[in-house]
C-alpha positions as semicolon CSV with decimal commas, in nm:
position;residue;x (nm);y (nm);z (nm)
1;X;3,540;-3,135;0,265
2;X;3,352;-2,796;0,279
3;X;2,970;-2,769;0,270
4;X;2,817;-2,548;0,002
5;X;2,694;-2,200;0,150
6;X;2,359;-2,155;-0,050
7;X;2,297;-1,830;0,106
8;X;2,645;-1,668;0,114
9;X;2,521;-1,390;-0,143
10;X;2,204;-1,330;-0,017
11;X;2,378;-1,281;0,347
12;X;2,602;-1,030;0,182
13;X;2,330;-0,853;0,015
14;X;2,119;-0,855;0,315
15;X;2,361;-0,683;0,559
16;X;2,415;-0,404;0,316
17;X;2,041;-0,342;0,281
18;X;1,999;-0,378;0,662
19;X;2,326;-0,132;0,732
20;X;2,106;0,122;0,508
21;X;1,784;0,054;0,662
22;X;1,860;0,083;1,020
23;X;1,968;0,447;1,024
24;X;1,649;0,550;0,799
25;X;1,402;0,396;1,058
26;X;1,460;0,668;1,336
27;X;1,406;0,936;1,033
28;X;1,078;0,832;1,051
29;X;1,001;1,006;1,356
30;X;1,166;1,351;1,276
31;X;0,951;1,660;1,264
32;X;1,050;1,770;0,933
33;X;0,805;1,633;0,684
34;X;1,085;1,616;0,401
35;X;1,312;1,405;0,615
36;X;1,011;1,166;0,698
37;X;0,912;1,141;0,342
38;X;1,286;1,086;0,227
39;X;1,319;0,822;0,494
40;X;1,012;0,631;0,398
41;X;1,065;0,650;0,016
42;X;1,417;0,519;0,090
43;X;1,285;0,234;0,315
44;X;1,033;0,136;0,039
45;X;1,290;0,082;-0,184
46;X;1,508;-0,107;0,056
47;X;1,246;-0,339;0,183
48;X;1,111;-0,399;-0,178
49;X;1,488;-0,504;-0,266
50;X;1,518;-0,709;0,016
51;X;1,191;-0,892;-0,014
52;X;1,309;-0,961;-0,383
53;X;1,644;-1,121;-0,298
54;X;1,469;-1,302;0,006
55;X;1,219;-1,436;-0,232
56;X;1,470;-1,533;-0,498
57;X;1,651;-1,781;-0,249
58;X;1,362;-1,926;-0,131
59;X;1,369;-1,764;0,213
60;X;0,983;-1,680;0,257
61;X;0,976;-1,586;0,623
62;X;1,262;-1,297;0,550
63;X;1,056;-1,205;0,223
64;X;0,720;-1,184;0,417
65;X;0,856;-0,960;0,693
66;X;1,005;-0,730;0,423
67;X;0,706;-0,723;0,238
68;X;0,511;-0,642;0,569
69;X;0,762;-0,332;0,620
70;X;0,705;-0,253;0,236
71;X;0,324;-0,248;0,274
72;X;0,321;-0,056;0,584
73;X;0,530;0,211;0,481
74;X;0,302;0,247;0,148
75;X;-0,014;0,269;0,342
76;X;0,094;0,515;0,595
77;X;0,281;0,791;0,408
78;X;0,471;1,018;0,634
79;X;0,385;1,321;0,433
80;X;0,173;1,509;0,654
81;X;0,171;1,285;0,954
82;X;0,414;1,102;1,209
83;X;0,346;0,744;1,212
84;X;0,145;0,615;1,499
85;X;0,324;0,422;1,796
86;X;0,163;0,122;1,639
87;X;0,298;0,124;1,296
88;X;0,634;0,192;1,425
89;X;0,606;-0,114;1,654
90;X;0,510;-0,300;1,353
91;X;0,801;-0,196;1,143
92;X;1,029;-0,270;1,411
93;X;0,899;-0,614;1,487
94;X;0,924;-0,697;1,104
95;X;1,252;-0,568;1,103
96;X;1,363;-0,771;1,418
97;X;1,213;-1,090;1,225
98;X;1,446;-1,009;0,926
99;X;1,739;-0,953;1,143
100;X;1,699;-1,307;1,337
101;X;1,641;-1,429;0,983
102;X;1,946;-1,343;0,848
103;X;2,141;-1,416;1,153
104;X;1,998;-1,766;1,140
105;X;2,177;-1,805;0,792
106;X;2,525;-1,816;0,921
107;X;2,669;-2,132;0,848
108;X;2,790;-2,349;1,165
109;X;3,182;-2,385;1,167
110;X;3,277;-2,725;1,007
111;X;3,423;-2,933;1,265
112;X;3,804;-2,965;1,330
113;X;3,957;-3,269;1,208
114;X;3,997;-3,559;1,462
115;X;4,338;-3,619;1,598
116;X;4,491;-3,973;1,492
């Protein structure tokens, strides 16, 4: 009998969001102010969405890491100055936590039926 996968739809959404977060992260370090600002705005939206999705299914650690990213991005606008290495490091750490949390949700394969 198959077990219910409670996080199937969350994983699908999280993977989609992460696929959009990853390419935006390096844009935070671009010299062009408009590129940095657009990337930061996009990342705020994506991390906010991920935070909400994780909270709905009770994944507090993933929601907290996404909230950390969202808060850092809001507190350190990229409009005039580049983000500090410390802030970039904190963003990267939170992103790594999110990815590890999502990866941990992959269900184990069902055992093969025993031969008789």
